[in-house]
Short mmCIF file of C-alpha atoms in Angstrom, two decimals:
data_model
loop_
_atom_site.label_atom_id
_atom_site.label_comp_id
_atom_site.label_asym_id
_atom_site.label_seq_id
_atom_site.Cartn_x
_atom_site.Cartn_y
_atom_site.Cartn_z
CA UNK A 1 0.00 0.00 0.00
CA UNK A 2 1.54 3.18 -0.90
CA UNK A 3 2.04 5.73 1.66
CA UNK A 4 0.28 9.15 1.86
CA UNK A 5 1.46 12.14 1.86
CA UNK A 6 0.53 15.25 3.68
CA UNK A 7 1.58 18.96 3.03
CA UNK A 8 1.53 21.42 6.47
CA UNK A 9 1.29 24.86 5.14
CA UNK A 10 2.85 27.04 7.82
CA UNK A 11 5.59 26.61 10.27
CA UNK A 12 4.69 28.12 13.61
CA UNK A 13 3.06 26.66 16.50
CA UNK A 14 0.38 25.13 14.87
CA UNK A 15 2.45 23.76 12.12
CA UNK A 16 4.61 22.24 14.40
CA UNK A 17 2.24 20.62 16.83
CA UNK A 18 -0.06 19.32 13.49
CA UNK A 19 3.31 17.41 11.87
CA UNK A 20 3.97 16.22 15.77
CA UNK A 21 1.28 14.47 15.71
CA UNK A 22 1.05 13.66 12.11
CA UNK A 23 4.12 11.75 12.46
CA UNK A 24 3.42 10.28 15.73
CA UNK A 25 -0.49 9.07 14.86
CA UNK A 26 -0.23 8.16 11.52
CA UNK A 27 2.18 6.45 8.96
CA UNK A 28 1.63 9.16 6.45
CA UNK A 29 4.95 11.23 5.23
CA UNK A 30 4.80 14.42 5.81
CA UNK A 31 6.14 17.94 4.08
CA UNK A 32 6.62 20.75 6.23
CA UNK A 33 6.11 23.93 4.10
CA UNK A 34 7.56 27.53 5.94
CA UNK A 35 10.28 30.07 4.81
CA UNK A 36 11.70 30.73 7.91
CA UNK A 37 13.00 28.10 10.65
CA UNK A 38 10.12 25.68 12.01
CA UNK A 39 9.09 26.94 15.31
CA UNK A 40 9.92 30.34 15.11
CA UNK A 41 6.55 32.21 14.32
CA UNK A 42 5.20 35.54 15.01
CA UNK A 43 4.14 35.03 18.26
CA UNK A 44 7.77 33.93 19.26
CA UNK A 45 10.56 34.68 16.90
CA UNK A 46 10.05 38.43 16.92
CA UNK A 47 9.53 38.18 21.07
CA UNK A 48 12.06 40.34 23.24
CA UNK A 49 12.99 39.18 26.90
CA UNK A 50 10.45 40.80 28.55
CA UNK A 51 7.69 39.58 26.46
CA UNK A 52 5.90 36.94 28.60
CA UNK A 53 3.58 34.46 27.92
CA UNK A 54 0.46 35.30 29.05
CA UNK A 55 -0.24 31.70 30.20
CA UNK A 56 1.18 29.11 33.19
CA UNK A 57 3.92 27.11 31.55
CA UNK A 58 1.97 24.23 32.79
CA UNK A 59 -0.52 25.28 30.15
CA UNK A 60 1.65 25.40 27.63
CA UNK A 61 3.13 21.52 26.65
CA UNK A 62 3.14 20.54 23.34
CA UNK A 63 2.53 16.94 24.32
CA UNK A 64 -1.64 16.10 25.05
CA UNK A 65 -0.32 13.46 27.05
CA UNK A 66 1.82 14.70 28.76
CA UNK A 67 1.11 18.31 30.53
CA UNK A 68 4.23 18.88 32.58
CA UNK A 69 6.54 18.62 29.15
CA UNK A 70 7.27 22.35 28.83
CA UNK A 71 7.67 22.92 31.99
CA UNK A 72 10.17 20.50 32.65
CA UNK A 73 12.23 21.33 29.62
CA UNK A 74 12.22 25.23 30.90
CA UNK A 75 13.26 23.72 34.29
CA UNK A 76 9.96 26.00 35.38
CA UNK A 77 7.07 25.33 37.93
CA UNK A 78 4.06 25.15 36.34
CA UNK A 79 2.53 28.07 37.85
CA UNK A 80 5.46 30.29 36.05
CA UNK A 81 4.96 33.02 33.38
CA UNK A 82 7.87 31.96 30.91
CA UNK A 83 9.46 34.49 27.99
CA UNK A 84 8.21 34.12 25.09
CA UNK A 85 11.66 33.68 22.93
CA UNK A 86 12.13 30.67 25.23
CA UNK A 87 8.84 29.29 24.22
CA UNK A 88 9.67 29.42 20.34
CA UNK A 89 13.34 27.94 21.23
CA UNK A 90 10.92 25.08 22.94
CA UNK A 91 9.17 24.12 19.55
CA UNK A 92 12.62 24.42 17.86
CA UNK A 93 13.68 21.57 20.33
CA UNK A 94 10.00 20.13 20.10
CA UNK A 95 10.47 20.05 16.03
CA UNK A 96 14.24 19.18 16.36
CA UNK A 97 13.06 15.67 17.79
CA UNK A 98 10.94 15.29 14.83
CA UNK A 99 13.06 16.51 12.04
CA UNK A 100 14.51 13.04 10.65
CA UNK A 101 11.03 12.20 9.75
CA UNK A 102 9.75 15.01 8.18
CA UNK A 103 10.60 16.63 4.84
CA UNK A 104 11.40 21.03 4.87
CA UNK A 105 10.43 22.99 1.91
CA UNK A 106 11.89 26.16 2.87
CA UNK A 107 9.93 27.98 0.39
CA UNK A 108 6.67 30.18 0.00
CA UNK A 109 3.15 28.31 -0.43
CA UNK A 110 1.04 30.12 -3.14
CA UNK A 111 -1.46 27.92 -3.74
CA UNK A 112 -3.44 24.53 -4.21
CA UNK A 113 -3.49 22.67 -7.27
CA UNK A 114 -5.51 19.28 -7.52
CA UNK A 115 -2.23 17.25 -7.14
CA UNK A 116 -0.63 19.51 -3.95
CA UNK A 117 0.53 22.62 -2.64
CA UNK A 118 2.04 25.35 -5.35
CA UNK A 119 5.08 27.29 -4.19
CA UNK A 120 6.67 30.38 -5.37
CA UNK A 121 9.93 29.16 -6.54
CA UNK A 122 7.50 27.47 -9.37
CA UNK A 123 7.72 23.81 -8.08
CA UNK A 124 5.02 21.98 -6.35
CA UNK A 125 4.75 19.75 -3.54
CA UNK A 126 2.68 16.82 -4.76
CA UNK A 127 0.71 15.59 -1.29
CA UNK A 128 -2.22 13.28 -1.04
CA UNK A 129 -3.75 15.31 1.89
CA UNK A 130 -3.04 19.54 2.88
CA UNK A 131 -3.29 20.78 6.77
CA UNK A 132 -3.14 24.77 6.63
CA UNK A 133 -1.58 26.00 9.55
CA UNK A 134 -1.16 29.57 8.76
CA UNK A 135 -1.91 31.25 11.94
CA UNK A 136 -3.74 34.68 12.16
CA UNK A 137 -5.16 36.82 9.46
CA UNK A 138 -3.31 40.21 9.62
CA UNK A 139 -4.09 43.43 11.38
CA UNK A 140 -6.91 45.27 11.24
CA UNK A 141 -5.68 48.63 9.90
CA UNK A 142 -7.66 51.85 10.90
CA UNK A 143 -9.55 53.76 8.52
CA UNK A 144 -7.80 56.70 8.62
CA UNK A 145 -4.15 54.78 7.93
CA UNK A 146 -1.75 57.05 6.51
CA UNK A 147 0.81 56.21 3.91
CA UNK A 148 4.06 57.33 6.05
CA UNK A 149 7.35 56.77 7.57
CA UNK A 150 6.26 57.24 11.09
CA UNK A 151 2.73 55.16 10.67
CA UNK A 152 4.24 51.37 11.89
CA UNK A 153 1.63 49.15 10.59
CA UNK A 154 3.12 45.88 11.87
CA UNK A 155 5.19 46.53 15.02
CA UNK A 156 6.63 42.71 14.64
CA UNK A 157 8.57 43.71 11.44
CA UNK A 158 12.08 43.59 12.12
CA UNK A 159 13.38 47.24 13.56
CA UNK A 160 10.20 48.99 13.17
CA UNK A 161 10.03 49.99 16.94
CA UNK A 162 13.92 50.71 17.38
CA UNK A 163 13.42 53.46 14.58
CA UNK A 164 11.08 55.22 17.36
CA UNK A 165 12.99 58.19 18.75
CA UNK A 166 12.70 57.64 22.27
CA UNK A 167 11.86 61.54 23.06
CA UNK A 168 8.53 61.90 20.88
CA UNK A 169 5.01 60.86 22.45
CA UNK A 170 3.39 57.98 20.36
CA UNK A 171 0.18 56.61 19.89
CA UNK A 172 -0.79 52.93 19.91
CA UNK A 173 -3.93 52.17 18.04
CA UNK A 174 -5.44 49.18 20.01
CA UNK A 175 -5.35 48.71 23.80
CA UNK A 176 -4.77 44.62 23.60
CA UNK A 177 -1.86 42.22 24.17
CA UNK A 178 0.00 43.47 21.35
CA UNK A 179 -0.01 47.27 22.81
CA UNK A 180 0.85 45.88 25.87
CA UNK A 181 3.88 44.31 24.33
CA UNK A 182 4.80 47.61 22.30
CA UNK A 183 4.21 49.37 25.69
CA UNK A 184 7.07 47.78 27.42
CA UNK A 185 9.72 47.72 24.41
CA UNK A 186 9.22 51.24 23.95
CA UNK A 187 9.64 51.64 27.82
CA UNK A 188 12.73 49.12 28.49
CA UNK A 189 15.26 51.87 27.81
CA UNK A 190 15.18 55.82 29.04
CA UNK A 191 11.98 57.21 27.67
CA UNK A 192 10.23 60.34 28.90
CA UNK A 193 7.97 60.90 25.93
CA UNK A 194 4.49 59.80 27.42
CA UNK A 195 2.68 56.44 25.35
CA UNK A 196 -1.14 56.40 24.89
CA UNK A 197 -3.49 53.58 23.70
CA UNK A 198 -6.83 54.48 22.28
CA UNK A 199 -9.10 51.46 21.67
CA UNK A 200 -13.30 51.97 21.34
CA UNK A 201 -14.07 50.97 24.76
CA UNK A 202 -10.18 51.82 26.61
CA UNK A 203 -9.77 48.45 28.02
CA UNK A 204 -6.85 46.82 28.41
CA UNK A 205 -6.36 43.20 29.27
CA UNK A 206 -6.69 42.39 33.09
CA UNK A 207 -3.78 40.24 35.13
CA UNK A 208 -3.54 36.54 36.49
CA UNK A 209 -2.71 35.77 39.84
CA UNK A 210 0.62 34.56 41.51
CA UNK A 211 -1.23 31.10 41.49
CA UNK A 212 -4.21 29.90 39.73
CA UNK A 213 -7.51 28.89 41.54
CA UNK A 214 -8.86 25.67 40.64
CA UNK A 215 -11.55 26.16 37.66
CA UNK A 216 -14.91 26.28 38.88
CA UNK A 217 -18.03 24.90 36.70
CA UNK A 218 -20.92 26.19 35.54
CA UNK A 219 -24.52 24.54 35.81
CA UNK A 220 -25.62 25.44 32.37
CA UNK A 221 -28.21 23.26 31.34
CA UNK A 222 -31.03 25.78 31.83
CA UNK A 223 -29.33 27.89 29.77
CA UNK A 224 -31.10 28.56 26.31
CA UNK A 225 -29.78 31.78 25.07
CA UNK A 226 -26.78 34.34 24.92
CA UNK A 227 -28.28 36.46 27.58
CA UNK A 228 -29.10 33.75 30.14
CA UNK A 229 -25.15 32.55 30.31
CA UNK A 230 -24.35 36.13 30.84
CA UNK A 231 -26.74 36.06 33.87
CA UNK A 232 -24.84 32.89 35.06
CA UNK A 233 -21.32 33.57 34.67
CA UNK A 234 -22.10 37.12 36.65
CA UNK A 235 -23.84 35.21 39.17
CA UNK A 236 -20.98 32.80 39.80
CA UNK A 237 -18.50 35.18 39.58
CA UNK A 238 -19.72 37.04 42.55
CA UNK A 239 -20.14 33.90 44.47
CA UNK A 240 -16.95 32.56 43.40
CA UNK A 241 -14.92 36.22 44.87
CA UNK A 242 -12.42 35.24 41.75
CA UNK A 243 -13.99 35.73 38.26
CA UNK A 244 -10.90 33.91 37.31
CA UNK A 245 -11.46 30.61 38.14
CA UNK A 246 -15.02 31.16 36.74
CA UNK A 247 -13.86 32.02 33.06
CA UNK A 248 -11.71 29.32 32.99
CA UNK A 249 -13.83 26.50 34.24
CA UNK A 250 -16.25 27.50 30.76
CA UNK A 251 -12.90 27.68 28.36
CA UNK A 252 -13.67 23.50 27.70
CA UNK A 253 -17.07 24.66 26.64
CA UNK A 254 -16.68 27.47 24.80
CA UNK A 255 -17.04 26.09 21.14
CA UNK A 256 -20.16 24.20 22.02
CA UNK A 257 -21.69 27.40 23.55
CA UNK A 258 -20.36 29.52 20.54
CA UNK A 259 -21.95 27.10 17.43
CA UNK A 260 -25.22 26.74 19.56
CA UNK A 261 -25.88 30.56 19.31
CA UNK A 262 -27.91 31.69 16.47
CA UNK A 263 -26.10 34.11 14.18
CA UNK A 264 -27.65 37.05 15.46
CA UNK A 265 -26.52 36.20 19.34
CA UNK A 266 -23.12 35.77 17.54
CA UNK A 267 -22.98 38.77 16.45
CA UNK A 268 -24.70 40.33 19.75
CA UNK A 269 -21.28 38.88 21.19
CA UNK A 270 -19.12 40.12 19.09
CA UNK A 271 -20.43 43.48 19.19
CA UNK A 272 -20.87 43.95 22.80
CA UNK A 273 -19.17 41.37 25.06
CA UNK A 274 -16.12 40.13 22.73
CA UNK A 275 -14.03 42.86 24.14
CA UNK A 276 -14.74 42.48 27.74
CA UNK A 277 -14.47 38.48 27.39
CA UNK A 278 -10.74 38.87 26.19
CA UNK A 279 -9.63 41.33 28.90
CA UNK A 280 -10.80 38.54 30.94
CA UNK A 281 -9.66 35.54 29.06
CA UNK A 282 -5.83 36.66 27.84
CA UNK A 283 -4.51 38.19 30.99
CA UNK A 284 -1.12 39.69 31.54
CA UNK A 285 1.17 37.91 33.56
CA UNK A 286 1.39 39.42 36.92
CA UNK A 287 4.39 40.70 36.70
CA UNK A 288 3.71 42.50 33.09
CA UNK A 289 0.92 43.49 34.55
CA UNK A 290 2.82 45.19 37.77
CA UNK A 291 4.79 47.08 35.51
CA UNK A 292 2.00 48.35 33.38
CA UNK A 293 0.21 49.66 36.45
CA UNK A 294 3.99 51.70 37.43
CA UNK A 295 3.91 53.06 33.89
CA UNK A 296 0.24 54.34 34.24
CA UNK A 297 1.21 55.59 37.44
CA UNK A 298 4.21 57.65 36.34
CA UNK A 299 1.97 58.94 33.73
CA UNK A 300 4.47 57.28 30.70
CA UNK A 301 1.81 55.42 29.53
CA UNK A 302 -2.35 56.46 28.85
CA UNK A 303 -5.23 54.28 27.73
CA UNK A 304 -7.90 55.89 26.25
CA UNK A 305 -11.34 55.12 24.89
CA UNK A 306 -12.62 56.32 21.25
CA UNK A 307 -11.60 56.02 17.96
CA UNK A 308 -9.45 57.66 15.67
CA UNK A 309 -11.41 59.97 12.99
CA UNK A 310 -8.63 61.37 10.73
CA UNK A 311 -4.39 61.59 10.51
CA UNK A 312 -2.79 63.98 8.64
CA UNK A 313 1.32 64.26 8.42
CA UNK A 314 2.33 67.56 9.14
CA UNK A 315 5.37 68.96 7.19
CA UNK A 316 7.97 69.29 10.17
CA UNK A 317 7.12 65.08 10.70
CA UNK A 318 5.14 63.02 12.79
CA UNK A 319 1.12 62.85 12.62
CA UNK A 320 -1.75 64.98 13.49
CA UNK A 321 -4.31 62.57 14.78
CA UNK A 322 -7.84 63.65 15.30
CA UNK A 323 -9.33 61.78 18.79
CA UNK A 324 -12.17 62.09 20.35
CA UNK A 325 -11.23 64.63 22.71
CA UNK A 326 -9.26 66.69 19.81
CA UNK A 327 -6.16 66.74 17.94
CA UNK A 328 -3.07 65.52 19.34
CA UNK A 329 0.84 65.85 17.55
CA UNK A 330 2.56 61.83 17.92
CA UNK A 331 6.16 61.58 16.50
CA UNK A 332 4.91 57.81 15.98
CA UNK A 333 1.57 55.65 15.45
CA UNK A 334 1.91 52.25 15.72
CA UNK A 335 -0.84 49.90 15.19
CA UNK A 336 -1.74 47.05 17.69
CA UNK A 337 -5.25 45.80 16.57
CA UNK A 338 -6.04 42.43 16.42
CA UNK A 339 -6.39 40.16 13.52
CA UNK A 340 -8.93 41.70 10.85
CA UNK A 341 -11.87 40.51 9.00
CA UNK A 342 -11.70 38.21 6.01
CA UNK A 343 -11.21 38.76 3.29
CA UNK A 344 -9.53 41.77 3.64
CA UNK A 345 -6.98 40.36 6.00
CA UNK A 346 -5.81 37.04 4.21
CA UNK A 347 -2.42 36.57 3.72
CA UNK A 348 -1.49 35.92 0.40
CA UNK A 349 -1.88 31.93 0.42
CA UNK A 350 -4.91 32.30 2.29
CA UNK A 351 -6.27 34.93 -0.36
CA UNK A 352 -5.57 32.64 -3.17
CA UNK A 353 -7.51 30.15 -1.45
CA UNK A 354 -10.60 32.06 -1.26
CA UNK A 355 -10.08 33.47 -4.90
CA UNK A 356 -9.98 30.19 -6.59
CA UNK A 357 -13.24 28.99 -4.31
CA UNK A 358 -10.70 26.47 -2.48
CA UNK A 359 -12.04 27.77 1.08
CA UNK A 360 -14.71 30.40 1.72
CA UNK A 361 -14.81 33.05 4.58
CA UNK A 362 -16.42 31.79 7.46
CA UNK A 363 -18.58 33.12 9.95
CA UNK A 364 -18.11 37.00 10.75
CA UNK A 365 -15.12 37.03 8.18
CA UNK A 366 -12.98 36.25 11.56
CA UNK A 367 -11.43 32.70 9.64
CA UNK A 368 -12.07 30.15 7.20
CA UNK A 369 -15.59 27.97 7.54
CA UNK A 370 -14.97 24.42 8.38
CA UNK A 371 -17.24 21.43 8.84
CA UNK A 372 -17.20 19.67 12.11
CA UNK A 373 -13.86 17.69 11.77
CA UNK A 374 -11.58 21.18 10.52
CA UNK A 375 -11.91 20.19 6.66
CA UNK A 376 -12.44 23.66 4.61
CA UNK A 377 -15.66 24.06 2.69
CA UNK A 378 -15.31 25.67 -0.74
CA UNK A 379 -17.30 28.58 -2.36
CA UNK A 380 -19.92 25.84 -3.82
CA UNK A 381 -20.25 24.39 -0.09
CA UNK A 382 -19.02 21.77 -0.63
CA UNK A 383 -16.69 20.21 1.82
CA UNK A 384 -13.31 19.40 0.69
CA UNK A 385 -11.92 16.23 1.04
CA UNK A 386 -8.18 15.83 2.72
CA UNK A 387 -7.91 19.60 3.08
CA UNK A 388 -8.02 20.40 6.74
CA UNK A 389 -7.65 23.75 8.61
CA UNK A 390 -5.87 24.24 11.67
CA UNK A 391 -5.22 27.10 14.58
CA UNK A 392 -6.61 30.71 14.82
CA UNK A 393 -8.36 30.69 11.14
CA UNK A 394 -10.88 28.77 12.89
CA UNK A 395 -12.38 31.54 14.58
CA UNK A 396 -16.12 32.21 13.46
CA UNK A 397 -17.10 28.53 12.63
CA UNK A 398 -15.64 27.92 16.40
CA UNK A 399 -14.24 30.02 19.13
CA UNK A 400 -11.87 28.94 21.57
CA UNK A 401 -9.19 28.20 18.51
CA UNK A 402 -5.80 30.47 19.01
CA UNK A 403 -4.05 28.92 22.11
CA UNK A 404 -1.92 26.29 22.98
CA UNK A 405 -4.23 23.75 24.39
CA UNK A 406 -6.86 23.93 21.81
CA UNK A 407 -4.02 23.77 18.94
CA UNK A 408 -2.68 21.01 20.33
CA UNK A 409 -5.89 19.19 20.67
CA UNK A 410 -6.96 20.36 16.85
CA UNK A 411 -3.64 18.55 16.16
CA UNK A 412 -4.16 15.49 17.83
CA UNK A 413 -7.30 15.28 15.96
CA UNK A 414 -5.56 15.31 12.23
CA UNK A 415 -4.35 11.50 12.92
CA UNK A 416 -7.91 10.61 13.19
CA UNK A 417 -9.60 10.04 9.92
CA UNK A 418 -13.16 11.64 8.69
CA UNK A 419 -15.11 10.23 6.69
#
C-alpha cells in the first residue's frame, strides 16, 4: 500500500504541533512547508525578553499526554509566566526531535493545485492530503491609515520599533496584548515621551494571579440563550470572589456554547461582550501586569477610549491625529489591533484560497468555515476532502481556537480520519 502524503502549510506553532502528531499518529509522510526556521513564528521569533507568555507554563506543553513537558524542559514550575523567545526555542527543540522524519520545503506556499501545494519558486509539492496551519489573518488597519514613515503598521517587522525616537510621544492604536507588548519595548530603555493607547471601549487586558484557583463549573443546562449565560457567569463570579477561576472552568465549553448561538446572538457577542471576554480571558502575567500599572502611574503610559477619525502628516514630521477629545501631535503611530476581518486580512496563500473557491470566509469574516472535523468548505459548499484547517483561522465557525491547548488538541485530531 503506498504511503500518503501530507503537506503542512505554515511553520509556527500550529504547524509544528499538526506534523507532531502527524508523524506520531499516523504512517503518512509528511512535508513541512515555511520560509523561515520551524518553530519560530510571530508570536515567538520576533519576542524580546520581557515579552511573557500570558499563560502558566503548565498550560503550555506541546505533548496532550503529557502536561508537565514544557515545563520540565524550561526547568519551570508550572505556575510560572515563561518568555516568550524561550517558548519558540521550545518548539525548535520540540520540532528538532521530529526533524529526521519530516521533509522542509523552505519555500513560499502560493497555492493549491488538484495534485498539492504550489510554491513560489514554481515547483510543487505533490501531497495526497493539505493541513493549513497559517496562523492569524493580519491586522486590522484603521480607517484613517496614513501612507508614512512614522505610521508602523506591523510593530513585529524587524526594527520597526527601534526606529522610534525615544523623546517623541506615540500613539498605539489598540489597547490589547499586542499594545501591551509595544508598551514595554518602547519603555525598556530611558523614555520620557508619554505612550497612549486608544481602543473603542479603553480596556486593556486584566492580570492573572501569583497562582491559579482551581476552575470552577458552571450549571448550564437551563441555559437557552446568549443572555441567560451572561446572567450565570455574573452570578458565579460574585459567588466565586475570583472571576478567574469562573472564566476558565467554561474555556472546555466554549465552542459548544459559541456554534449553539444563532447568528444574530453571535454577532450580539461580538459586538458587545467580545471585548470584555478577552480582557478577561488573555490576561497579563502578573508581573507584566505590575509594571504596566507603574507606567500608568508615572503617567508614561495612557489608555484611552474612542476612535481615531482622521491623521494627517504635518510637514515638520510626525502625525496629526484627530481623537475624540481633539487633535493631538505623535512623532509615531503604531498599530496594535487584532487580527482583521476576512477577506480583507488574508495573507497571500490564504487569499488565493478564497479566490480560486478552495475555502470560503467563514462566519463574521474572523477565519475560514470548516465542517465539524476542521476540513475547509469551498465557495460551492461543498466540503473538501483531505484539506483540513488548523489554529486561529478557525475563529467564526468555532471560538476557543488560538491557544496552545486547543491547537494542540486540533492537532491530535488530524491523525484521526473523517469520513
Amino acid at each position: 500500500m503506498t504511503r500518503r502524503t501530507v503537506a503542512v502549510v505554515g511553520g509556527g506553532c500550529a504547524g509544528v504541533l499538526a506534523t507532531r502528531e502527524l508523524l506520531r499518529g499516523t504512517d503518512d509522510r509528511v512535508v513541512l512547508i515555511e520560509p523561515d526556521e520551524p518553530g519560530g513564528g510571530l508570536a515567538y521569533g520576533s519576542a524580546r525578553p520581557w515579552h511573557l507568555l500570558n499563560s502558566r507554563a503548565g498550560a503550555m506543553s506541546a505533548d496532550p499526554d503529557d502536561p508537565g513537558h514544557f515545563a520540565r524542559w524550561a526547568g519551570s514550575s508550572p505556575d510560572e509566566f515563561r518568555p516568550r523567545a524561550e517558548y519558540g526555542r521550545y518548539l525548535q527543540s520540540v520540532f528538532a526531535d521530529i526533524s529526521d522524519s519530516v521533509e522542509v520545503r523552505r519555500a513560499h506556499a502560493i497555492g493549491l493545485s488538484a495534485t498539492g501545494v504550489r510554491l513560489a519558486d514554481g515547483t510543487e509539492v505533490r501531497a495526497d492530503g493539505v493541513v493549513v496551519a497559517t496562523g492569524n489573518p493580519a491586522a486590522a488597519q484603521p480607517a484613517a491609515r496614513p501612507d508614512h514613515p512614522d505610521y508602523i503598521a506591523d510593530p513585529w517587522a524587524k526594527g520597526a520599533l527601534d526606529a522610534i525616537p525615544s523623546d517623541v510621544p506615540v500613539l498605539l492604536v489598540g489597547a490589547g496584548l499586542t499594545a501591551i507588548d509595544v508598551a514595554l519595548t518602547l519603555t525598556a530603555s530611558d523614555r520620557d515621551a508619554p505612550i497612549t493607547a486608544v481602543s473603542r471601549r479603553g480596556q486593556l487586558p486584566l492580570t492573572h494571579t501569583e497562582v491559579a484557583a482551581p476552575p470552577i463549573g458552571l450549571a448550564l443546562d437551563d441555559c437557552t440563550t446568549l443572555r441567560d449565560i451572561v446572567r450565570a457567569v455574573r452570578a458565579e463570579a460574585a459567588r466565586a470572589g475570583d472571576w478567574r477561576a469562573v472564566v476558565d472552568g467554561l474555556r472546555p465549553y466554549l465552542d459548544e456554547l459559541w456554534t449553539a448561538f444563532t447568528p444574530d446572538e453571535q454577532e450580539a457577542f461580538l459586538r458587545h461582550l467580545a471585548r470584555p471576554w478577552e480582557c478577561h480571558r488573555h490576561r497579563m502575567a502578573p508581573s507584566v501586569g505590575a509594571r504596566v500599572a507603574l507606567l500608568r502611574e508615572e503617567g508614561r503610559f495612557e489608555v484611552r477610549a474612542g476612535g481615531i477619525r482622521s491623521m494627517s502628516a504635518p510637514p515638520a514630521g510626525g502625525l496629526l491625529v484627530e481623537l475624540e477629545a481633539g487633535v493631538q501631535w505623535f512623532g509615531a503611530v503604531v498599530n496594535c489591533a487584532g487580527p482583521g476581518r476576512l477577506p480583507e486580512a488574508a495573507g497571500s496563500f490564504v487569499g488565493s484560497l478564497l479566490e480560486a473557491g478552495q475555502a470560503r470566509v467563514g462566519p463574521h469574516g474572523l477565519g475560514l468555515d470548516i465542517d465539524p472535523a476542521g476540513r475547509l468548505i469551498g465557495a460551492d459548499g461543498r466540503v473538501q476532502p483531505d484539506r483540513r484547517l488548523i489554529g486561529p483561522l478557525r475563529r467564526g465557525a468555532r471560538w476557543e481556537t488560538t491557544a496552545v491547548p486547543e491547537i494542540r488538541a486540533q492537532a491530535r485530531g488530524l491523525a484521526i480520519p473523517v469520513g
